[in-house]
């Protein structure tokens, strides 16, 4: 409670702000009318009408740019106040979502550096990270037998892997103090606006290359979502650190269940062709549903209905959005509609209205590590004096708790653990700078965690293939038996040949071979009454 009081400032209740952008160049359905900031819908073949209003509506080019009028003012205000803010684009396919978020991302970089150039006098640092969430083709589960899609997180600041297969992606972890984070994600420090824009442009290029792979088969993704995070660090003269995080999320195109248009059906048809002639499911069945979009809509519906459990863990991306959806940050939703389909437009507008009912507790994210450690240290010394312990050199690893432990001992252990956590978090600024410096200098960071290396074909790299085949042989236990197995008397020649062949292509030590030979002798003795039995090599 003391850490929460010191970390979070004054909280205020804010609703999610929703604006609607109508896609230009599409024929508008007569049953949909736009009047100012209100949509009037009349259900076809009936006289039933409904009106849905929003914060901002951009129905034509004369209404201005969505970035200048809606996104940029809120981002500048949040960064100046040290608050988290998330801008999301959501809507049907081919409605201009990606174009909006590209412009918003570049505008956010310019806004951040414009604020930091003001007369503040505090030490500051700006970091850039880019994440790509790919929905893989369905694979059959060994437990249920159903076709299941998976969500894979990729690092968009690293070079694009081309047609390289996914290794399993990056993992989302949860820190007890700072919340969810992506383990192993590249975070680079940008000293100038031009440098930050260069990293953002590289990430957008990788986003586009991965989207072009969608539905091409051979392990290519079905859908792709992109997330760019701009984090602003400021350190005041008294040691207080203020961190403001700007997330810009571009969700893939939403498709109404039962419809048969868009890139989803094309991707599903390609997947059906490569599944040995047996389609996994219908083109729009559960196997091809987007896990991320379903999770985002489930979270929004749960928050709008004020349910006790919010399913943030249904998706990796929704875990990273917990501050924006019902958390302690601002959220801006740019809803994109086409106005050429009544059912699609009605579904989008109703979803936007539900999202606008979500309330967030927005606050400044600041912490003074030295002040917290000093107050905790004073309490630790008081408890140690009461318990008769030496406060110097206390570590949680040497403080064993039991059912007989008193409340003072438990409190002492918790305070020591809190001080250790604060000491680690206080070094996060310097650790981020060192990691960014290694990335910029091209230092070898080890194998990628999100993609497998592209393996060259034997015809393309004969030397590499030859080296791969010539693996070291295991030491021979006996002159007549290379593997160290004791082969039974009957059928022994064939078994010894198999063992010799196995030893040439495996790295088995002499000790392990002798241990396996004892196991083989016991198995051979159990085969009583069977003639010609032989021991097969065990891998």
Coordinates of C-alpha atoms in Angstrom, one line a residue:
X1 CA 0.0 0.0 0.0
X2 CA 2.9 2.4 0.8
X3 CA 4.4 1.6 -2.6
X4 CA 1.1 2.2 -4.4
X5 CA 0.6 5.5 -2.7
X6 CA 4.1 6.7 -3.5
X7 CA 4.1 5.4 -7.1
X8 CA 0.7 6.6 -8.2
X9 CA -0.4 10.1 -8.0
X10 CA -3.9 11.5 -8.0
X11 CA -6.3 9.3 -9.9
X12 CA -9.2 10.5 -12.0
X13 CA -11.9 8.7 -13.8
X14 CA -11.7 8.8 -17.6
X15 CA -13.8 7.1 -20.2
X16 CA -12.3 5.5 -23.4
X17 CA -12.6 8.1 -26.1
X18 CA -13.9 6.8 -29.5
X19 CA -13.8 8.5 -32.8
X20 CA -15.2 7.1 -36.1
X21 CA -13.6 7.5 -39.5
X22 CA -15.7 6.8 -42.6
X23 CA -13.7 5.1 -45.4
X24 CA -13.8 7.4 -48.5
X25 CA -14.4 6.0 -51.9
X26 CA -17.1 3.5 -50.9
X27 CA -20.8 3.7 -51.9
X28 CA -22.9 4.6 -48.9
X29 CA -25.9 2.5 -48.1
X30 CA -29.1 4.6 -48.1
X31 CA -30.1 3.3 -44.7
X32 CA -27.1 4.9 -43.1
X33 CA -27.0 8.6 -42.5
X34 CA -24.3 10.7 -40.9
X35 CA -25.3 14.0 -39.2
X36 CA -22.5 15.7 -37.4
X37 CA -21.3 13.3 -34.7
X38 CA -24.3 11.0 -34.9
X39 CA -25.1 8.0 -37.1
X40 CA -28.7 7.3 -37.9
X41 CA -29.4 3.7 -38.9
X42 CA -32.6 2.4 -40.4
X43 CA -32.9 -1.4 -40.6
X44 CA -33.6 -2.5 -44.2
X45 CA -37.2 -3.4 -45.0
X46 CA -38.4 -1.9 -41.7
X47 CA -39.1 1.4 -40.2
X48 CA -36.9 0.8 -37.1
X49 CA -34.3 3.4 -36.6
X50 CA -31.5 4.0 -34.0
X51 CA -29.1 6.8 -33.4
X52 CA -25.5 6.3 -32.1
X53 CA -23.3 9.3 -31.2
X54 CA -19.5 9.5 -30.7
X55 CA -16.8 12.0 -29.5
X56 CA -15.6 12.7 -33.0
X57 CA -16.8 11.6 -36.5
X58 CA -14.7 12.1 -39.7
X59 CA -17.1 11.4 -42.5
X60 CA -15.3 13.3 -45.3
X61 CA -11.9 15.0 -46.1
X62 CA -13.3 18.4 -45.1
X63 CA -13.6 17.3 -41.5
X64 CA -9.8 17.4 -41.1
X65 CA -7.2 14.8 -40.2
X66 CA -7.9 12.3 -37.4
X67 CA -4.3 12.7 -36.1
X68 CA -4.4 16.5 -35.7
X69 CA -7.9 16.7 -34.3
X70 CA -8.2 13.6 -32.1
X71 CA -5.0 11.6 -31.4
X72 CA -2.2 14.2 -31.2
X73 CA -3.8 16.5 -28.6
X74 CA -4.5 13.6 -26.2
X75 CA -1.0 12.2 -26.7
X76 CA 0.7 15.5 -26.0
X77 CA -1.4 16.0 -22.8
X78 CA -0.7 12.5 -21.5
X79 CA 3.1 12.7 -22.1
X80 CA 3.3 16.1 -20.4
X81 CA 1.4 14.7 -17.3
X82 CA 3.5 11.5 -17.2
X83 CA 0.5 9.2 -18.0
X84 CA 0.2 6.1 -20.1
X85 CA -1.9 6.3 -23.3
X86 CA -2.9 3.8 -26.0
X87 CA -4.2 4.6 -29.4
X88 CA -5.9 1.7 -31.3
X89 CA -7.3 1.4 -34.8
X90 CA -10.1 -1.1 -35.2
X91 CA -12.5 -1.8 -38.1
X92 CA -13.2 -3.9 -41.1
X93 CA -10.6 -4.8 -43.8
X94 CA -9.6 -2.2 -46.4
X95 CA -10.9 0.8 -44.4
X96 CA -7.7 2.7 -43.9
X97 CA -6.7 1.5 -40.4
X98 CA -3.0 1.0 -41.3
X99 CA -2.7 4.4 -43.0
X100 CA -4.2 6.1 -39.9
X101 CA -1.8 4.4 -37.5
X102 CA 1.3 5.0 -39.6
X103 CA 0.5 8.8 -39.6
X104 CA -0.4 8.6 -35.9
X105 CA 2.9 6.9 -35.0
X106 CA 5.1 9.4 -36.8
X107 CA 3.0 12.3 -35.3
X108 CA 3.5 10.8 -31.8
X109 CA 7.3 10.8 -32.2
X110 CA 7.2 14.4 -33.3
X111 CA 4.9 15.3 -30.4
X112 CA 7.1 13.5 -27.8
X113 CA 10.3 15.3 -28.8
X114 CA 8.5 18.6 -29.1
X115 CA 7.5 18.3 -25.4
X116 CA 10.9 17.3 -24.3
X117 CA 12.6 20.3 -26.0
X118 CA 10.6 22.6 -23.8
X119 CA 12.0 24.4 -20.8
X120 CA 11.8 21.5 -18.3
X121 CA 15.5 21.0 -17.3
X122 CA 15.0 17.3 -16.3
X123 CA 17.1 14.4 -17.5
X124 CA 15.1 12.4 -20.1
X125 CA 15.3 9.4 -22.3
X126 CA 13.1 8.1 -25.2
X127 CA 13.0 4.4 -26.1
X128 CA 11.3 2.7 -29.1
X129 CA 10.2 -0.9 -29.3
X130 CA 8.0 -2.6 -31.9
X131 CA 6.1 -5.9 -31.6
X132 CA 4.3 -8.0 -34.2
X133 CA 1.6 -10.5 -33.3
X134 CA 1.1 -13.2 -36.0
X135 CA -1.7 -15.7 -36.0
X136 CA -0.4 -19.0 -37.3
X137 CA -2.2 -21.5 -39.5
X138 CA -4.2 -24.0 -37.6
X139 CA -2.4 -27.1 -36.3
X140 CA -3.9 -30.2 -35.0
X141 CA -3.8 -30.6 -31.2
X142 CA -2.4 -34.0 -30.0
X143 CA -4.8 -33.9 -27.0
X144 CA -8.1 -32.9 -28.5
X145 CA -7.6 -33.5 -32.2
X146 CA -9.0 -30.1 -33.0
X147 CA -7.4 -27.5 -35.3
X148 CA -6.0 -24.7 -33.2
X149 CA -4.4 -21.4 -34.2
X150 CA -1.6 -19.9 -32.2
X151 CA -0.4 -16.3 -31.5
X152 CA 3.3 -15.7 -32.0
X153 CA 5.0 -12.5 -30.9
X154 CA 7.9 -11.3 -33.1
X155 CA 10.5 -8.5 -32.7
X156 CA 9.9 -6.0 -35.4
X157 CA 13.1 -4.0 -34.8
X158 CA 15.2 -7.0 -35.8
X159 CA 15.8 -7.8 -39.5
X160 CA 12.9 -9.4 -41.2
X161 CA 13.3 -13.2 -41.3
X162 CA 11.9 -13.7 -44.8
X163 CA 10.4 -17.1 -45.1
X164 CA 12.0 -18.4 -41.9
X165 CA 9.8 -20.4 -39.6
X166 CA 8.7 -19.2 -36.2
X167 CA 10.7 -20.5 -33.2
X168 CA 7.8 -20.0 -30.8
X169 CA 7.8 -16.3 -30.4
X170 CA 8.6 -14.0 -27.5
X171 CA 6.9 -14.6 -24.2
X172 CA 4.9 -12.2 -22.0
X173 CA 5.9 -12.2 -18.4
X174 CA 4.4 -10.5 -15.4
X175 CA 6.4 -8.4 -12.9
X176 CA 4.8 -7.9 -9.5
X177 CA 5.6 -4.2 -9.6
X178 CA 5.5 -3.1 -13.2
X179 CA 3.0 -5.5 -14.6
X180 CA 3.2 -7.4 -18.0
X181 CA 6.2 -7.1 -20.2
X182 CA 7.7 -8.9 -23.3
X183 CA 10.8 -10.9 -22.3
X184 CA 13.7 -10.4 -24.8
X185 CA 12.0 -7.6 -26.8
X186 CA 14.6 -5.1 -28.3
X187 CA 14.3 -1.6 -26.8
X188 CA 16.5 1.1 -28.4
X189 CA 17.2 4.6 -27.1
X190 CA 16.5 7.4 -29.6
X191 CA 18.5 10.6 -28.9
X192 CA 16.9 12.7 -31.7
X193 CA 13.6 12.8 -33.5
X194 CA 15.2 11.7 -36.8
X195 CA 16.7 8.7 -35.2
X196 CA 13.4 7.7 -33.6
X197 CA 11.6 8.1 -37.0
X198 CA 14.2 5.9 -38.6
X199 CA 13.6 3.0 -36.2
X200 CA 9.8 3.5 -36.6
X201 CA 10.1 3.4 -40.4
X202 CA 12.2 0.2 -40.2
X203 CA 9.5 -1.4 -38.0
X204 CA 6.8 -0.4 -40.4
X205 CA 8.7 -1.9 -43.2
X206 CA 8.9 -5.2 -41.3
X207 CA 5.2 -5.0 -40.6
X208 CA 4.4 -4.7 -44.3
X209 CA 6.7 -7.5 -45.3
X210 CA 5.1 -9.8 -42.8
X211 CA 1.6 -8.8 -43.9
X212 CA 2.5 -9.7 -47.5
X213 CA 3.2 -13.2 -46.4
X214 CA -0.3 -13.7 -44.9
X215 CA -2.0 -16.7 -46.4
X216 CA 0.9 -17.8 -48.7
X217 CA 1.2 -21.2 -47.0
X218 CA 4.3 -22.9 -45.8
X219 CA 4.0 -21.6 -42.2
X220 CA 3.1 -18.1 -43.2
X221 CA 0.7 -16.3 -40.8
X222 CA -3.0 -15.8 -41.4
X223 CA -3.3 -12.4 -39.7
X224 CA -0.8 -9.8 -38.4
X225 CA -1.2 -7.1 -35.7
X226 CA 1.4 -4.5 -35.0
X227 CA 2.2 -2.6 -31.8
X228 CA 4.7 0.3 -31.5
X229 CA 5.6 1.5 -28.0
X230 CA 7.3 4.9 -27.3
X231 CA 8.4 5.2 -23.7
X232 CA 9.4 8.6 -22.2
X233 CA 11.6 8.5 -19.1
X234 CA 12.2 11.6 -17.1
X235 CA 14.3 12.0 -13.9
X236 CA 13.7 15.1 -11.8
X237 CA 16.3 16.8 -9.6
X238 CA 15.0 15.1 -6.4
X239 CA 15.5 11.7 -7.9
X240 CA 11.8 11.0 -8.9
X241 CA 11.4 9.1 -12.1
X242 CA 8.3 9.7 -14.3
X243 CA 7.6 7.2 -17.0
X244 CA 5.0 7.8 -19.7
X245 CA 4.2 5.0 -22.2
X246 CA 2.6 5.6 -25.6
X247 CA 1.2 2.5 -27.3
X248 CA 0.1 2.6 -31.0
X249 CA -1.8 -0.6 -32.0
X250 CA -2.9 -1.5 -35.5
X251 CA -5.3 -4.4 -35.3
X252 CA -6.0 -6.5 -38.4
X253 CA -9.3 -6.2 -40.2
X254 CA -12.3 -7.4 -38.4
X255 CA -14.7 -9.7 -40.3
X256 CA -18.3 -10.5 -39.3
X257 CA -19.0 -14.1 -38.6
X258 CA -20.6 -15.8 -41.6
X259 CA -19.3 -13.3 -44.2
X260 CA -17.3 -14.5 -47.1
X261 CA -15.2 -11.5 -48.2
X262 CA -11.8 -10.3 -47.2
X263 CA -8.4 -11.8 -46.9
X264 CA -9.4 -14.3 -44.2
X265 CA -11.2 -16.5 -46.7
X266 CA -8.3 -16.4 -49.2
X267 CA -5.9 -17.4 -46.4
X268 CA -8.2 -20.2 -45.3
X269 CA -8.6 -21.5 -48.8
X270 CA -4.8 -21.7 -49.1
X271 CA -4.5 -23.5 -45.8
X272 CA -7.1 -26.0 -47.0
X273 CA -5.0 -26.8 -50.1
X274 CA -2.0 -27.7 -48.1
X275 CA -3.8 -29.9 -45.5
X276 CA -3.6 -33.1 -47.7
X277 CA -6.9 -32.5 -49.4
X278 CA -8.8 -32.6 -46.1
X279 CA -10.0 -29.1 -45.0
X280 CA -9.5 -28.5 -41.4
X281 CA -12.7 -26.6 -41.0
X282 CA -15.0 -24.2 -42.8
X283 CA -13.4 -21.1 -44.3
X284 CA -15.0 -19.0 -41.5
X285 CA -15.1 -21.7 -38.8
X286 CA -13.5 -21.5 -35.4
X287 CA -10.1 -22.7 -36.7
X288 CA -9.6 -19.5 -38.6
X289 CA -10.9 -17.0 -36.1
X290 CA -8.5 -14.3 -35.0
X291 CA -7.5 -15.0 -31.4
X292 CA -6.4 -11.4 -30.7
X293 CA -9.6 -9.7 -32.0
X294 CA -11.8 -12.2 -30.2
X295 CA -9.8 -11.6 -26.9
X296 CA -10.0 -7.8 -27.3
X297 CA -13.8 -7.9 -27.9
X298 CA -14.2 -10.2 -24.9
X299 CA -12.2 -8.0 -22.6
X300 CA -14.2 -4.9 -23.7
X301 CA -17.5 -6.7 -23.3
X302 CA -16.5 -7.8 -19.8
X303 CA -15.5 -4.3 -18.8
X304 CA -18.7 -2.8 -20.2
X305 CA -20.8 -5.3 -18.2
X306 CA -18.6 -4.7 -15.1
X307 CA -17.9 -8.4 -14.6
X308 CA -15.8 -9.6 -11.7
X309 CA -13.3 -11.4 -14.0
X310 CA -11.7 -9.7 -17.0
X311 CA -10.1 -12.2 -19.4
X312 CA -6.8 -10.3 -20.1
X313 CA -4.9 -13.6 -20.3
X314 CA -6.9 -14.9 -23.3
X315 CA -4.3 -13.3 -25.6
X316 CA -0.7 -12.2 -25.3
X317 CA -1.6 -8.8 -26.7
X318 CA -4.5 -8.1 -24.3
X319 CA -2.1 -8.6 -21.4
X320 CA 0.0 -5.8 -22.7
X321 CA -3.2 -3.6 -23.1
X322 CA -4.4 -4.1 -19.5
X323 CA -3.5 -0.4 -18.7
X324 CA -5.5 0.9 -21.7
X325 CA -8.6 -1.3 -21.1
X326 CA -9.8 -0.7 -17.5
X327 CA -6.4 0.1 -16.2
X328 CA -4.5 3.3 -15.2
X329 CA -3.9 4.7 -18.6
X330 CA -5.8 6.7 -21.3
X331 CA -7.3 4.9 -24.3
X332 CA -8.2 6.2 -27.7
X333 CA -10.1 4.1 -30.2
X334 CA -10.1 5.1 -33.9
X335 CA -13.0 3.1 -35.3
X336 CA -13.0 2.6 -39.1
X337 CA -16.3 1.9 -41.0
X338 CA -17.0 1.5 -44.7
X339 CA -20.7 2.5 -44.8
X340 CA -21.2 0.1 -47.7
X341 CA -22.7 -2.7 -45.6
X342 CA -25.4 -2.2 -43.1
X343 CA -24.7 -5.3 -40.9
X344 CA -21.0 -4.6 -40.8
X345 CA -21.4 -0.9 -40.0
X346 CA -24.0 -1.6 -37.3
X347 CA -21.8 -4.1 -35.6
X348 CA -18.8 -1.8 -35.6
X349 CA -20.8 1.2 -34.3
X350 CA -22.4 -0.9 -31.5
X351 CA -18.9 -2.2 -30.5
X352 CA -17.6 1.3 -30.4
X353 CA -20.5 2.4 -28.2
X354 CA -19.8 -0.4 -25.7
X355 CA -16.1 0.5 -25.6
X356 CA -17.0 4.2 -24.8
X357 CA -18.7 3.0 -21.6
X358 CA -15.3 1.6 -20.2
X359 CA -13.9 3.7 -17.4
X360 CA -10.2 4.0 -16.6
X361 CA -8.5 5.3 -13.4
X362 CA -5.8 7.5 -15.0
X363 CA -2.9 8.7 -12.9
X364 CA 0.7 9.9 -13.1
X365 CA 3.3 7.2 -13.1
X366 CA 6.1 8.5 -10.8
X367 CA 8.3 6.9 -8.2
X368 CA 11.2 8.0 -6.0
X369 CA 13.3 4.9 -5.3
X370 CA 15.6 6.6 -2.7
X371 CA 12.7 7.9 -0.6
X372 CA 11.0 4.5 -0.6
X373 CA 14.1 2.6 0.3
X374 CA 14.9 5.1 3.1
X375 CA 11.4 4.7 4.7
X376 CA 11.6 0.9 4.3
X377 CA 15.1 0.9 5.9
X378 CA 13.9 2.8 8.9
X379 CA 11.0 0.3 9.4
X380 CA 13.4 -2.7 9.0
X381 CA 15.8 -1.4 11.7
X382 CA 12.8 -0.9 14.0
X383 CA 11.6 -4.5 13.5
X384 CA 15.1 -5.9 13.8
X385 CA 15.6 -4.2 17.1
X386 CA 12.3 -5.7 18.4
X387 CA 13.2 -9.2 17.1
X388 CA 16.8 -9.0 18.2
X389 CA 18.3 -9.4 14.7
X390 CA 21.1 -7.6 12.9
X391 CA 19.7 -5.4 10.1
X392 CA 23.0 -5.5 8.2
X393 CA 23.2 -7.9 5.3
X394 CA 19.6 -9.1 5.4
X395 CA 18.5 -11.2 2.4
X396 CA 15.2 -12.9 1.7
X397 CA 17.0 -16.1 0.8
X398 CA 18.2 -16.5 4.4
X399 CA 14.9 -15.7 6.1
X400 CA 12.9 -18.9 6.3
X401 CA 9.3 -18.6 7.3
X402 CA 7.1 -21.3 9.0
X403 CA 3.6 -21.6 10.5
X404 CA 5.1 -20.4 13.8
X405 CA 6.5 -17.2 12.3
X406 CA 5.1 -14.0 14.0
X407 CA 3.6 -11.1 12.1
X408 CA 6.7 -9.0 12.7
X409 CA 8.9 -11.7 11.1
X410 CA 6.6 -11.8 8.0
X411 CA 6.5 -8.1 7.8
X412 CA 10.3 -7.9 8.0
X413 CA 10.6 -10.5 5.2
X414 CA 8.2 -8.6 3.0
X415 CA 10.1 -5.3 3.6
X416 CA 13.4 -6.8 2.7
X417 CA 11.9 -8.3 -0.5
X418 CA 10.5 -4.9 -1.4
X419 CA 13.9 -3.2 -0.9
X420 CA 15.5 -5.8 -3.1
X421 CA 12.9 -5.3 -5.8
X422 CA 13.3 -1.5 -5.6
X423 CA 17.1 -1.8 -5.9
X424 CA 16.7 -3.8 -9.1
X425 CA 14.1 -1.4 -10.6
X426 CA 16.3 1.6 -9.8
X427 CA 18.9 0.2 -12.3
X428 CA 16.4 -0.1 -15.1
X429 CA 17.3 3.2 -16.7
X430 CA 21.0 2.3 -16.9
X431 CA 20.4 -1.2 -18.0
X432 CA 18.2 0.0 -20.9
X433 CA 20.9 2.4 -22.1
X434 CA 23.6 -0.4 -22.0
X435 CA 21.3 -2.8 -23.9
X436 CA 20.5 -0.2 -26.5
X437 CA 24.2 0.6 -26.9
X438 CA 25.0 -3.1 -27.6
X439 CA 22.2 -3.2 -30.2
X440 CA 23.4 -0.1 -32.0
X441 CA 27.0 -1.3 -32.1
X442 CA 26.0 -4.5 -33.7
X443 CA 27.2 -6.7 -30.8
X444 CA 26.3 -10.3 -31.1
X445 CA 23.2 -10.7 -29.0
X446 CA 22.9 -14.5 -29.5
X447 CA 20.3 -16.4 -31.5
X448 CA 16.9 -14.9 -32.1
X449 CA 14.2 -16.0 -29.8
X450 CA 11.3 -15.5 -32.2
X451 CA 12.5 -17.0 -35.5
X452 CA 14.5 -20.1 -36.5
X453 CA 17.6 -19.6 -38.6
X454 CA 17.1 -20.2 -42.4
X455 CA 18.8 -23.4 -43.3
X456 CA 20.6 -23.5 -46.6
X457 CA 19.9 -26.3 -49.0
X458 CA 22.6 -28.9 -49.7
X459 CA 22.9 -27.8 -53.3
X460 CA 23.3 -24.2 -52.2
X461 CA 25.9 -24.7 -49.5
X462 CA 27.8 -28.0 -50.1
X463 CA 30.6 -27.2 -47.7
X464 CA 28.2 -26.5 -44.8
X465 CA 26.3 -29.7 -45.6
X466 CA 29.5 -31.7 -45.6
X467 CA 30.6 -30.3 -42.3
X468 CA 27.2 -31.1 -40.9
X469 CA 27.4 -34.7 -42.0
X470 CA 30.9 -35.3 -40.5
X471 CA 29.9 -35.5 -36.9
X472 CA 32.4 -36.8 -34.3
X473 CA 32.2 -40.5 -33.5
X474 CA 31.8 -41.9 -30.0
X475 CA 34.8 -43.7 -28.5
X476 CA 34.7 -47.5 -29.0
X477 CA 34.3 -49.7 -26.0
X478 CA 35.7 -52.8 -27.8
X479 CA 37.4 -53.5 -31.1
X480 CA 34.6 -55.6 -32.4
X481 CA 31.7 -53.6 -31.1
X482 CA 31.8 -49.8 -31.9
X483 CA 28.7 -48.9 -29.9
X484 CA 29.4 -50.7 -26.7
X485 CA 26.2 -52.8 -26.8
X486 CA 26.4 -56.5 -25.9
X487 CA 24.4 -58.2 -28.7
X488 CA 22.6 -61.5 -28.0
X489 CA 24.1 -64.6 -29.5
X490 CA 21.3 -65.3 -32.0
X491 CA 20.9 -62.7 -34.7
X492 CA 23.9 -60.8 -33.3
X493 CA 25.5 -60.0 -36.6
X494 CA 22.6 -58.0 -37.7
X495 CA 22.2 -56.2 -34.4
X496 CA 25.9 -55.4 -34.2
X497 CA 25.7 -53.9 -37.7
X498 CA 22.8 -51.7 -36.7
X499 CA 24.6 -50.6 -33.6
X500 CA 27.8 -49.8 -35.6
X501 CA 25.8 -47.8 -38.0
X502 CA 24.1 -45.9 -35.2
X503 CA 27.4 -45.1 -33.5
X504 CA 28.7 -43.5 -36.7
X505 CA 25.8 -40.9 -36.7
X506 CA 25.5 -40.2 -32.9
X507 CA 27.4 -38.6 -30.2
X508 CA 27.2 -41.3 -27.5
X509 CA 29.9 -41.5 -25.0
X510 CA 31.5 -44.8 -24.0
X511 CA 30.0 -44.6 -20.5
X512 CA 26.5 -44.1 -21.7
X513 CA 27.0 -47.0 -24.2
X514 CA 28.1 -49.3 -21.5
X515 CA 25.1 -48.3 -19.3
X516 CA 22.7 -49.0 -22.3
X517 CA 24.4 -52.3 -22.9
X518 CA 23.5 -53.4 -19.4
X519 CA 19.9 -52.4 -20.0
X520 CA 20.0 -54.3 -23.3
X521 CA 21.2 -57.5 -21.6
X522 CA 18.4 -57.3 -19.1
X523 CA 15.8 -56.9 -21.8
X524 CA 17.3 -59.8 -23.8
X525 CA 17.0 -62.0 -20.7
X526 CA 13.3 -61.1 -20.3
X527 CA 12.6 -62.4 -23.8
X528 CA 12.5 -66.1 -22.7
X529 CA 11.4 -68.7 -25.1
X530 CA 11.9 -66.4 -28.2
X531 CA 14.6 -67.5 -30.6
X532 CA 16.4 -65.1 -32.8
X533 CA 15.6 -62.2 -30.6
X534 CA 17.8 -59.2 -31.0
X535 CA 18.3 -55.9 -29.3
X536 CA 17.5 -52.9 -31.4
X537 CA 19.6 -49.8 -30.9
X538 CA 18.0 -47.4 -28.4
X539 CA 18.1 -43.6 -29.2

